[in-house]
């Protein structure tokens, strides 16, 4: 029986990509030399970087007036690099949609004043915000998909200041119109590849020269590898992006993610044992929080699923409950298997009542 991981991050990667990496681990370009031992300044590694960037540009339709930076420090370092690099009047707006956006705000407070905007939910359960609240700030920050709460923006109004997006848990999982954003950033470990790599897609006119420590300046990283990057993670990410392209690109990923999450949401809605925590249009395509309504029973289900090869179904440590993350590399069978195991648990707990 297959094992599946529903981990929120680092998340599932395509099995065929990991097999390919395993097969080539000891031989990158030359017999006996591994990618892990290869210089980031070598011509062969430069080909990996070029291909990685080209594939991301193709997949997301990133125009030339945007730079693609490959950094370390996770999405978390971007929480401070963004205000540090984009500040002009030192006033920023943040839409508060949950724990990750709050963490981004905490770090931004070191660099200026914050306007906190609360999102609203419309009649269909869609999530948006009131654009007239955004005034005289250097940028507006949004967390496109809330990994912990399981919600996502369904509509982003037009605004005339740079829009900055944390897309850590939905990059390449749903289509994004890059040209609407000043910056899109994401930790790689949810939909792109192994941990240790962060991608920043930034409109070139936003990059200023400032008095900052060298690594922390976006300008240092434009069109060059400033220092030793996370070489293995970049190599693996390049193979994952090839896999996404071979599957049909982001449009296909989004269609499959809707299909997978629909399976789980439909079951949760009809179940007499489990219920979804979020309803309506704003529910996430990639992260599904749910609960039995009883902490002990939630824990019993987590153990029951684990014994059947379904791993990492516990909710985030700050909110509890249960959560299934269905990133790009989760096959449809993984969503179906989860529903089967939930149904079996529901039947067994009914009998024992
Ligand atoms: C996981 C996650 C982060 C944190 O990412 P790190 O790479 O661990 O710093 C930030 N924002 C969102 C939306 C996330 O899902």
mmCIF file of C-alpha atoms and ligand atoms in Angstrom:
data_model
loop_
_atom_site.group_PDB
_atom_site.id
_atom_site.type_symbol
_atom_site.label_atom_id
_atom_site.label_comp_id
_atom_site.label_asym_id
_atom_site.label_seq_id
_atom_site.Cartn_x
_atom_site.Cartn_y
_atom_site.Cartn_z
ATOM 1 C CA UNK A 1 0.000 0.000 0.000
ATOM 2 C CA UNK A 2 1.325 3.475 -0.903
ATOM 3 C CA UNK A 3 2.406 5.992 1.720
ATOM 4 C CA UNK A 4 1.294 9.589 1.259
ATOM 5 C CA UNK A 5 2.427 12.715 3.076
ATOM 6 C CA UNK A 6 0.016 15.601 3.546
ATOM 7 C CA UNK A 7 2.730 17.750 5.123
ATOM 8 C CA UNK A 8 2.259 21.522 4.846
ATOM 9 C CA UNK A 9 5.962 21.953 4.200
ATOM 10 C CA UNK A 10 8.452 20.679 3.304
ATOM 11 C CA UNK A 11 5.853 18.999 1.161
ATOM 12 C CA UNK A 12 5.439 16.099 -1.210
ATOM 13 C CA UNK A 13 7.633 16.032 -4.350
ATOM 14 C CA UNK A 14 7.025 14.009 -7.524
ATOM 15 C CA UNK A 15 8.307 10.450 -7.026
ATOM 16 C CA UNK A 16 9.702 10.266 -10.548
ATOM 17 C CA UNK A 17 11.757 13.431 -9.954
ATOM 18 C CA UNK A 18 13.218 12.050 -6.717
ATOM 19 C CA UNK A 19 14.072 8.776 -8.474
ATOM 20 C CA UNK A 20 15.834 10.716 -11.213
ATOM 21 C CA UNK A 21 17.783 12.736 -8.627
ATOM 22 C CA UNK A 22 18.761 9.557 -6.806
ATOM 23 C CA UNK A 23 19.964 7.969 -10.023
ATOM 24 C CA UNK A 24 22.132 10.955 -10.919
ATOM 25 C CA UNK A 25 23.305 11.881 -7.440
ATOM 26 C CA UNK A 26 26.860 10.562 -7.909
ATOM 27 C CA UNK A 27 27.244 11.718 -11.480
ATOM 28 C CA UNK A 28 26.265 15.245 -12.387
ATOM 29 C CA UNK A 29 28.387 16.108 -15.442
ATOM 30 C CA UNK A 30 31.392 13.869 -14.843
ATOM 31 C CA UNK A 31 31.664 10.313 -13.554
ATOM 32 C CA UNK A 32 32.286 10.436 -9.814
ATOM 33 C CA UNK A 33 31.334 14.094 -9.300
ATOM 34 C CA UNK A 34 28.037 14.894 -7.622
ATOM 35 C CA UNK A 35 25.904 18.020 -8.001
ATOM 36 C CA UNK A 36 26.534 18.532 -4.282
ATOM 37 C CA UNK A 37 30.284 18.845 -4.954
ATOM 38 C CA UNK A 38 29.979 21.064 -8.008
ATOM 39 C CA UNK A 39 31.038 24.722 -7.919
ATOM 40 C CA UNK A 40 28.257 27.267 -8.235
ATOM 41 C CA UNK A 41 30.613 29.147 -10.598
ATOM 42 C CA UNK A 42 31.036 26.192 -12.990
ATOM 43 C CA UNK A 43 29.625 26.278 -16.508
ATOM 44 C CA UNK A 44 27.632 23.127 -15.802
ATOM 45 C CA UNK A 45 25.903 24.643 -12.755
ATOM 46 C CA UNK A 46 25.253 27.854 -14.663
ATOM 47 C CA UNK A 47 23.279 25.746 -17.150
ATOM 48 C CA UNK A 48 21.101 24.534 -14.243
ATOM 49 C CA UNK A 49 20.478 28.128 -13.101
ATOM 50 C CA UNK A 50 19.664 29.289 -16.626
ATOM 51 C CA UNK A 51 17.279 26.418 -17.209
ATOM 52 C CA UNK A 52 15.620 26.889 -13.801
ATOM 53 C CA UNK A 53 14.970 30.564 -14.501
ATOM 54 C CA UNK A 54 13.819 29.930 -18.065
ATOM 55 C CA UNK A 55 11.351 27.279 -16.926
ATOM 56 C CA UNK A 56 9.934 29.512 -14.173
ATOM 57 C CA UNK A 57 9.596 32.410 -16.631
ATOM 58 C CA UNK A 58 7.764 30.159 -19.104
ATOM 59 C CA UNK A 59 5.505 28.591 -16.472
ATOM 60 C CA UNK A 60 4.471 31.895 -14.862
ATOM 61 C CA UNK A 61 4.747 34.130 -17.966
ATOM 62 C CA UNK A 62 7.241 36.405 -16.219
ATOM 63 C CA UNK A 63 8.094 39.394 -18.447
ATOM 64 C CA UNK A 64 11.648 40.718 -18.950
ATOM 65 C CA UNK A 65 11.102 43.764 -16.753
ATOM 66 C CA UNK A 66 11.000 41.420 -13.752
ATOM 67 C CA UNK A 67 14.120 39.909 -12.188
ATOM 68 C CA UNK A 68 14.105 36.417 -10.668
ATOM 69 C CA UNK A 69 16.270 36.061 -7.545
ATOM 70 C CA UNK A 70 17.247 32.754 -5.877
ATOM 71 C CA UNK A 71 17.843 33.449 -2.214
ATOM 72 C CA UNK A 72 18.072 31.663 1.129
ATOM 73 C CA UNK A 73 16.471 32.439 4.480
ATOM 74 C CA UNK A 74 12.998 31.237 3.485
ATOM 75 C CA UNK A 75 9.895 33.347 3.016
ATOM 76 C CA UNK A 76 10.636 34.540 6.548
ATOM 77 C CA UNK A 77 13.715 36.551 5.514
ATOM 78 C CA UNK A 78 11.534 38.298 2.913
ATOM 79 C CA UNK A 79 9.328 39.566 5.746
ATOM 80 C CA UNK A 80 12.171 41.997 6.548
ATOM 81 C CA UNK A 81 13.944 42.289 3.157
ATOM 82 C CA UNK A 82 10.764 43.669 1.603
ATOM 83 C CA UNK A 83 10.291 46.700 3.892
ATOM 84 C CA UNK A 84 14.070 47.187 4.065
ATOM 85 C CA UNK A 85 14.381 47.408 0.287
ATOM 86 C CA UNK A 86 11.098 49.009 -0.776
ATOM 87 C CA UNK A 87 10.755 51.751 1.840
ATOM 88 C CA UNK A 88 10.489 55.349 0.712
ATOM 89 C CA UNK A 89 8.068 57.081 3.072
ATOM 90 C CA UNK A 90 8.370 54.226 5.602
ATOM 91 C CA UNK A 91 4.660 53.498 5.676
ATOM 92 C CA UNK A 92 3.315 50.101 4.563
ATOM 93 C CA UNK A 93 -0.099 48.450 4.325
ATOM 94 C CA UNK A 94 -0.726 44.785 5.184
ATOM 95 C CA UNK A 95 -3.890 42.765 4.758
ATOM 96 C CA UNK A 96 -4.212 40.670 7.911
ATOM 97 C CA UNK A 97 -5.374 37.229 6.826
ATOM 98 C CA UNK A 98 -3.746 35.077 9.480
ATOM 99 C CA UNK A 99 -0.621 33.852 11.171
ATOM 100 C CA UNK A 100 1.819 34.253 8.268
ATOM 101 C CA UNK A 101 0.638 37.773 7.453
ATOM 102 C CA UNK A 102 0.975 38.688 11.153
ATOM 103 C CA UNK A 103 4.553 37.413 11.139
ATOM 104 C CA UNK A 104 5.264 39.511 8.047
ATOM 105 C CA UNK A 105 3.825 42.559 9.872
ATOM 106 C CA UNK A 106 5.916 41.972 12.990
ATOM 107 C CA UNK A 107 9.114 42.129 10.947
ATOM 108 C CA UNK A 108 7.981 45.131 8.889
ATOM 109 C CA UNK A 109 7.405 47.136 12.089
ATOM 110 C CA UNK A 110 11.174 47.441 12.439
ATOM 111 C CA UNK A 111 11.248 49.625 9.321
ATOM 112 C CA UNK A 112 8.173 51.844 9.433
ATOM 113 C CA UNK A 113 4.537 52.463 10.310
ATOM 114 C CA UNK A 114 1.915 49.893 9.386
ATOM 115 C CA UNK A 115 -1.654 50.290 8.163
ATOM 116 C CA UNK A 116 -3.463 47.041 8.940
ATOM 117 C CA UNK A 117 -6.325 46.205 6.588
ATOM 118 C CA UNK A 118 -8.886 43.550 7.453
ATOM 119 C CA UNK A 119 -10.211 41.403 4.619
ATOM 120 C CA UNK A 120 -13.930 40.927 3.999
ATOM 121 C CA UNK A 121 -15.898 37.862 2.946
ATOM 122 C CA UNK A 122 -18.643 38.340 0.328
ATOM 123 C CA UNK A 123 -21.949 36.489 -0.149
ATOM 124 C CA UNK A 124 -20.344 33.553 -1.993
ATOM 125 C CA UNK A 125 -17.641 33.220 0.640
ATOM 126 C CA UNK A 126 -15.028 34.927 -1.551
ATOM 127 C CA UNK A 127 -12.257 36.920 0.158
ATOM 128 C CA UNK A 128 -11.101 40.404 -0.800
ATOM 129 C CA UNK A 129 -10.314 43.817 0.732
ATOM 130 C CA UNK A 130 -11.443 47.397 0.339
ATOM 131 C CA UNK A 131 -8.960 49.176 -1.942
ATOM 132 C CA UNK A 132 -9.908 52.692 -0.745
ATOM 133 C CA UNK A 133 -8.247 51.848 2.594
ATOM 134 C CA UNK A 134 -4.851 51.682 0.897
ATOM 135 C CA UNK A 135 -3.454 55.206 0.852
ATOM 136 C CA UNK A 136 -0.041 56.873 0.863
ATOM 137 C CA UNK A 137 1.969 53.770 1.597
ATOM 138 C CA UNK A 138 5.081 52.372 -0.099
ATOM 139 C CA UNK A 139 3.381 49.073 -0.863
ATOM 140 C CA UNK A 140 0.528 46.732 0.053
ATOM 141 C CA UNK A 141 1.355 43.212 1.241
ATOM 142 C CA UNK A 142 -1.000 40.251 0.817
ATOM 143 C CA UNK A 143 -0.633 36.567 1.703
ATOM 144 C CA UNK A 144 -2.290 34.962 -1.314
ATOM 145 C CA UNK A 145 -2.900 31.566 0.276
ATOM 146 C CA UNK A 146 -3.096 31.155 4.045
ATOM 147 C CA UNK A 147 -1.391 27.841 4.628
ATOM 148 C CA UNK A 148 -2.486 27.520 8.257
ATOM 149 C CA UNK A 149 -6.057 28.846 8.069
ATOM 150 C CA UNK A 150 -6.824 27.271 4.675
ATOM 151 C CA UNK A 151 -8.103 30.444 2.992
ATOM 152 C CA UNK A 152 -7.147 32.344 -0.164
ATOM 153 C CA UNK A 153 -7.924 35.630 -1.859
ATOM 154 C CA UNK A 154 -10.512 35.226 -4.591
ATOM 155 C CA UNK A 155 -10.326 38.840 -5.730
ATOM 156 C CA UNK A 156 -7.591 41.456 -5.508
ATOM 157 C CA UNK A 157 -8.828 44.955 -6.385
ATOM 158 C CA UNK A 158 -6.802 47.249 -8.640
ATOM 159 C CA UNK A 159 -4.565 49.593 -6.664
ATOM 160 C CA UNK A 160 -1.936 52.026 -7.882
ATOM 161 C CA UNK A 161 0.811 51.174 -5.409
ATOM 162 C CA UNK A 162 3.094 48.132 -5.635
ATOM 163 C CA UNK A 163 1.373 44.932 -4.583
ATOM 164 C CA UNK A 164 3.619 42.465 -2.748
ATOM 165 C CA UNK A 165 2.524 38.826 -2.502
ATOM 166 C CA UNK A 166 3.596 35.974 -0.290
ATOM 167 C CA UNK A 167 2.815 33.019 -2.570
ATOM 168 C CA UNK A 168 4.707 30.389 -0.557
ATOM 169 C CA UNK A 169 1.938 27.811 -0.571
ATOM 170 C CA UNK A 170 0.242 28.491 -3.911
ATOM 171 C CA UNK A 171 3.025 29.410 -6.350
ATOM 172 C CA UNK A 172 2.706 27.142 -9.430
ATOM 173 C CA UNK A 173 -0.436 25.610 -7.873
ATOM 174 C CA UNK A 174 -2.784 28.200 -9.347
ATOM 175 C CA UNK A 175 -2.390 30.764 -12.097
ATOM 176 C CA UNK A 176 -1.132 34.217 -11.114
ATOM 177 C CA UNK A 177 -0.983 37.305 -13.271
ATOM 178 C CA UNK A 178 2.597 38.358 -12.496
ATOM 179 C CA UNK A 179 2.166 41.822 -14.023
ATOM 180 C CA UNK A 180 -0.312 42.784 -11.310
ATOM 181 C CA UNK A 181 2.411 42.420 -8.674
ATOM 182 C CA UNK A 182 5.514 44.374 -7.728
ATOM 183 C CA UNK A 183 6.993 41.382 -5.901
ATOM 184 C CA UNK A 184 5.965 37.726 -5.610
ATOM 185 C CA UNK A 185 7.991 35.634 -3.186
ATOM 186 C CA UNK A 186 7.856 32.047 -1.991
ATOM 187 C CA UNK A 187 9.826 29.526 0.007
ATOM 188 C CA UNK A 188 10.494 26.609 -2.358
ATOM 189 C CA UNK A 189 9.584 23.776 -0.009
ATOM 190 C CA UNK A 190 5.858 23.626 -0.764
ATOM 191 C CA UNK A 191 5.492 23.508 -4.527
ATOM 192 C CA UNK A 192 8.929 24.021 -6.055
ATOM 193 C CA UNK A 193 11.484 21.699 -4.494
ATOM 194 C CA UNK A 194 13.518 20.947 -1.367
ATOM 195 C CA UNK A 195 13.835 23.472 1.480
ATOM 196 C CA UNK A 196 16.681 25.973 1.506
ATOM 197 C CA UNK A 197 15.663 27.988 -1.529
ATOM 198 C CA UNK A 198 13.494 31.087 -1.807
ATOM 199 C CA UNK A 199 12.364 32.653 -5.047
ATOM 200 C CA UNK A 200 11.740 36.399 -5.374
ATOM 201 C CA UNK A 201 10.165 37.730 -8.555
ATOM 202 C CA UNK A 202 10.559 41.515 -8.539
ATOM 203 C CA UNK A 203 9.739 44.303 -10.975
ATOM 204 C CA UNK A 204 13.074 45.847 -11.858
ATOM 205 C CA UNK A 205 12.040 49.470 -11.294
ATOM 206 C CA UNK A 206 11.384 48.688 -7.602
ATOM 207 C CA UNK A 207 15.007 47.741 -6.972
ATOM 208 C CA UNK A 208 16.805 50.668 -5.370
ATOM 209 C CA UNK A 209 20.396 51.098 -4.249
ATOM 210 C CA UNK A 210 20.369 51.571 -0.503
ATOM 211 C CA UNK A 211 22.784 51.563 2.394
ATOM 212 C CA UNK A 212 22.180 47.975 3.445
ATOM 213 C CA UNK A 213 24.342 44.952 4.258
ATOM 214 C CA UNK A 214 25.256 43.413 0.909
ATOM 215 C CA UNK A 215 23.243 40.169 1.054
ATOM 216 C CA UNK A 216 20.115 42.006 2.213
ATOM 217 C CA UNK A 217 19.981 44.287 -0.842
ATOM 218 C CA UNK A 218 17.911 43.012 -3.762
ATOM 219 C CA UNK A 219 20.287 44.920 -6.060
ATOM 220 C CA UNK A 220 23.121 42.514 -5.137
ATOM 221 C CA UNK A 221 21.258 39.515 -6.548
ATOM 222 C CA UNK A 222 19.973 40.794 -9.890
ATOM 223 C CA UNK A 223 21.075 38.656 -12.867
ATOM 224 C CA UNK A 224 23.928 37.103 -10.886
ATOM 225 C CA UNK A 225 24.680 34.583 -8.154
ATOM 226 C CA UNK A 226 25.875 36.923 -5.418
ATOM 227 C CA UNK A 227 27.228 34.186 -3.140
ATOM 228 C CA UNK A 228 26.924 30.406 -2.858
ATOM 229 C CA UNK A 229 23.242 29.609 -3.340
ATOM 230 C CA UNK A 230 21.433 26.470 -2.282
ATOM 231 C CA UNK A 231 22.873 24.522 -5.229
ATOM 232 C CA UNK A 232 21.288 21.132 -4.593
ATOM 233 C CA UNK A 233 17.855 22.672 -4.022
ATOM 234 C CA UNK A 234 18.178 24.661 -7.255
ATOM 235 C CA UNK A 235 19.157 21.518 -9.167
ATOM 236 C CA UNK A 236 16.161 19.628 -7.743
ATOM 237 C CA UNK A 237 13.834 22.588 -8.363
ATOM 238 C CA UNK A 238 14.895 22.674 -12.015
ATOM 239 C CA UNK A 239 13.847 19.009 -12.344
ATOM 240 C CA UNK A 240 10.516 19.699 -10.575
ATOM 241 C CA UNK A 241 9.792 22.600 -12.943
ATOM 242 C CA UNK A 242 10.534 20.338 -15.907
ATOM 243 C CA UNK A 243 7.997 17.899 -14.431
ATOM 244 C CA UNK A 244 5.408 20.692 -14.115
ATOM 245 C CA UNK A 245 6.000 21.674 -17.754
ATOM 246 C CA UNK A 246 5.731 18.044 -18.896
ATOM 247 C CA UNK A 247 2.427 17.737 -16.992
ATOM 248 C CA UNK A 248 1.006 20.684 -18.948
ATOM 249 C CA UNK A 249 2.003 23.694 -16.847
ATOM 250 C CA UNK A 250 0.312 25.746 -14.145
ATOM 251 C CA UNK A 251 -3.113 25.641 -15.806
ATOM 252 C CA UNK A 252 -3.081 21.844 -15.554
ATOM 253 C CA UNK A 253 -1.797 21.991 -11.970
ATOM 254 C CA UNK A 254 -4.635 24.330 -10.997
ATOM 255 C CA UNK A 255 -7.220 22.070 -12.645
ATOM 256 C CA UNK A 256 -5.838 19.021 -10.827
ATOM 257 C CA UNK A 257 -5.615 20.918 -7.526
ATOM 258 C CA UNK A 258 -9.290 21.907 -7.857
ATOM 259 C CA UNK A 259 -10.186 18.309 -8.611
ATOM 260 C CA UNK A 260 -8.200 16.949 -5.637
ATOM 261 C CA UNK A 261 -9.466 19.535 -3.147
ATOM 262 C CA UNK A 262 -13.067 19.130 -4.418
ATOM 263 C CA UNK A 263 -12.904 15.416 -3.600
ATOM 264 C CA UNK A 264 -11.894 16.158 -0.033
ATOM 265 C CA UNK A 265 -14.234 19.152 0.484
ATOM 266 C CA UNK A 266 -17.249 17.265 -0.923
ATOM 267 C CA UNK A 267 -16.640 14.395 1.448
ATOM 268 C CA UNK A 268 -16.121 16.767 4.418
ATOM 269 C CA UNK A 269 -19.427 18.462 3.649
ATOM 270 C CA UNK A 270 -21.439 15.248 3.638
ATOM 271 C CA UNK A 271 -19.596 13.537 6.503
ATOM 272 C CA UNK A 272 -21.299 13.128 9.886
ATOM 273 C CA UNK A 273 -17.929 12.756 11.614
ATOM 274 C CA UNK A 274 -15.654 15.393 10.034
ATOM 275 C CA UNK A 275 -16.339 18.953 8.946
ATOM 276 C CA UNK A 276 -14.369 21.533 6.968
ATOM 277 C CA UNK A 277 -13.178 24.585 8.912
ATOM 278 C CA UNK A 278 -13.554 26.923 5.914
ATOM 279 C CA UNK A 279 -16.523 27.077 3.562
ATOM 280 C CA UNK A 280 -17.213 29.096 0.429
ATOM 281 C CA UNK A 281 -15.106 30.331 -2.462
ATOM 282 C CA UNK A 282 -12.196 31.459 -0.311
ATOM 283 C CA UNK A 283 -11.198 27.979 0.729
ATOM 284 C CA UNK A 284 -7.696 27.019 -0.276
ATOM 285 C CA UNK A 285 -6.922 24.648 -3.150
ATOM 286 C CA UNK A 286 -3.782 23.406 -1.417
ATOM 287 C CA UNK A 287 -4.351 23.391 2.368
ATOM 288 C CA UNK A 288 -7.519 21.924 3.881
ATOM 289 C CA UNK A 289 -8.069 22.284 7.638
ATOM 290 C CA UNK A 290 -10.797 20.060 9.093
ATOM 291 C CA UNK A 291 -11.913 18.603 12.404
ATOM 292 C CA UNK A 292 -14.193 16.115 14.119
ATOM 293 C CA UNK A 293 -14.992 18.883 16.611
ATOM 294 C CA UNK A 294 -13.337 16.865 19.373
ATOM 295 C CA UNK A 295 -9.611 17.129 20.066
ATOM 296 C CA UNK A 296 -9.257 13.529 21.308
ATOM 297 C CA UNK A 297 -11.082 12.177 18.270
ATOM 298 C CA UNK A 298 -8.931 14.334 15.947
ATOM 299 C CA UNK A 299 -5.826 12.804 17.525
ATOM 300 C CA UNK A 300 -7.307 9.334 17.212
ATOM 301 C CA UNK A 301 -7.910 9.912 13.520
ATOM 302 C CA UNK A 302 -4.378 11.213 13.023
ATOM 303 C CA UNK A 303 -3.039 7.968 14.516
ATOM 304 C CA UNK A 304 -5.530 5.835 12.575
ATOM 305 C CA UNK A 305 -4.450 7.476 9.301
ATOM 306 C CA UNK A 306 -0.751 7.182 10.192
ATOM 307 C CA UNK A 307 -1.156 3.431 10.719
ATOM 308 C CA UNK A 308 -2.568 3.268 7.199
ATOM 309 C CA UNK A 309 0.332 5.157 5.622
ATOM 310 C CA UNK A 310 -1.213 8.652 5.590
ATOM 311 C CA UNK A 311 1.294 10.985 7.245
ATOM 312 C CA UNK A 312 1.319 14.521 8.661
ATOM 313 C CA UNK A 313 -2.427 15.123 8.991
ATOM 314 C CA UNK A 314 -2.125 17.104 12.237
ATOM 315 C CA UNK A 315 -3.131 20.777 12.159
ATOM 316 C CA UNK A 316 -0.580 23.573 12.694
ATOM 317 C CA UNK A 317 0.695 23.661 16.272
ATOM 318 C CA UNK A 318 -0.936 27.072 16.805
ATOM 319 C CA UNK A 319 -4.472 26.011 15.790
ATOM 320 C CA UNK A 320 -4.735 22.239 16.317
ATOM 321 C CA UNK A 321 -7.345 20.134 14.523
ATOM 322 C CA UNK A 322 -6.428 18.350 11.319
ATOM 323 C CA UNK A 323 -5.059 19.573 7.994
ATOM 324 C CA UNK A 324 -4.372 17.976 4.625
ATOM 325 C CA UNK A 325 -2.022 19.745 2.228
ATOM 326 C CA UNK A 326 -2.497 18.705 -1.379
ATOM 327 C CA UNK A 327 0.359 20.347 -3.258
ATOM 328 C CA UNK A 328 1.100 19.871 -6.973
ATOM 329 C CA UNK A 329 2.969 16.600 -6.492
ATOM 330 C CA UNK A 330 0.096 14.954 -4.563
ATOM 331 C CA UNK A 331 -1.576 12.606 -7.046
ATOM 332 C CA UNK A 332 -5.379 12.370 -7.291
ATOM 333 C CA UNK A 333 -5.075 8.893 -5.718
ATOM 334 C CA UNK A 334 -3.655 10.581 -2.589
ATOM 335 C CA UNK A 335 -6.824 12.681 -2.201
ATOM 336 C CA UNK A 336 -9.018 9.644 -2.892
ATOM 337 C CA UNK A 337 -7.115 7.489 -0.426
ATOM 338 C CA UNK A 338 -7.553 10.168 2.261
ATOM 339 C CA UNK A 339 -11.314 10.209 1.681
ATOM 340 C CA UNK A 340 -11.453 6.391 1.830
ATOM 341 C CA UNK A 341 -9.591 6.346 5.147
ATOM 342 C CA UNK A 342 -11.779 9.129 6.598
ATOM 343 C CA UNK A 343 -14.886 7.206 5.523
ATOM 344 C CA UNK A 344 -13.609 3.973 7.102
ATOM 345 C CA UNK A 345 -12.859 5.853 10.339
ATOM 346 C CA UNK A 346 -16.311 7.429 10.298
ATOM 347 C CA UNK A 347 -17.946 4.003 9.947
ATOM 348 C CA UNK A 348 -15.832 2.445 12.703
ATOM 349 C CA UNK A 349 -16.431 5.263 15.186
ATOM 350 C CA UNK A 350 -20.188 5.085 14.499
ATOM 351 C CA UNK A 351 -20.239 1.377 15.300
ATOM 352 C CA UNK A 352 -18.305 1.883 18.543
ATOM 353 C CA UNK A 353 -20.630 4.655 19.790
HETATM 354 C C1 LIG B 1 5.529 28.293 4.914
HETATM 355 C C2 LIG B 1 5.144 29.698 4.784
HETATM 356 C C3 LIG B 1 5.994 30.739 5.198
HETATM 357 C C4 LIG B 1 7.308 30.485 5.888
HETATM 358 O O1 LIG B 1 8.226 29.989 5.017
HETATM 359 P P1 LIG B 1 9.752 29.709 5.450
HETATM 360 O O2 LIG B 1 10.361 29.364 4.130
HETATM 361 O O3 LIG B 1 9.727 28.594 6.433
HETATM 362 O O4 LIG B 1 10.301 30.961 6.024
HETATM 363 C C5 LIG B 1 5.576 32.032 4.980
HETATM 364 N N1 LIG B 1 4.396 32.313 4.393
HETATM 365 C C6 LIG B 1 3.562 31.336 3.995
HETATM 366 C C7 LIG B 1 2.276 31.698 3.332
HETATM 367 C C8 LIG B 1 3.910 30.004 4.173
HETATM 368 O O5 LIG B 1 3.071 29.037 3.770
#
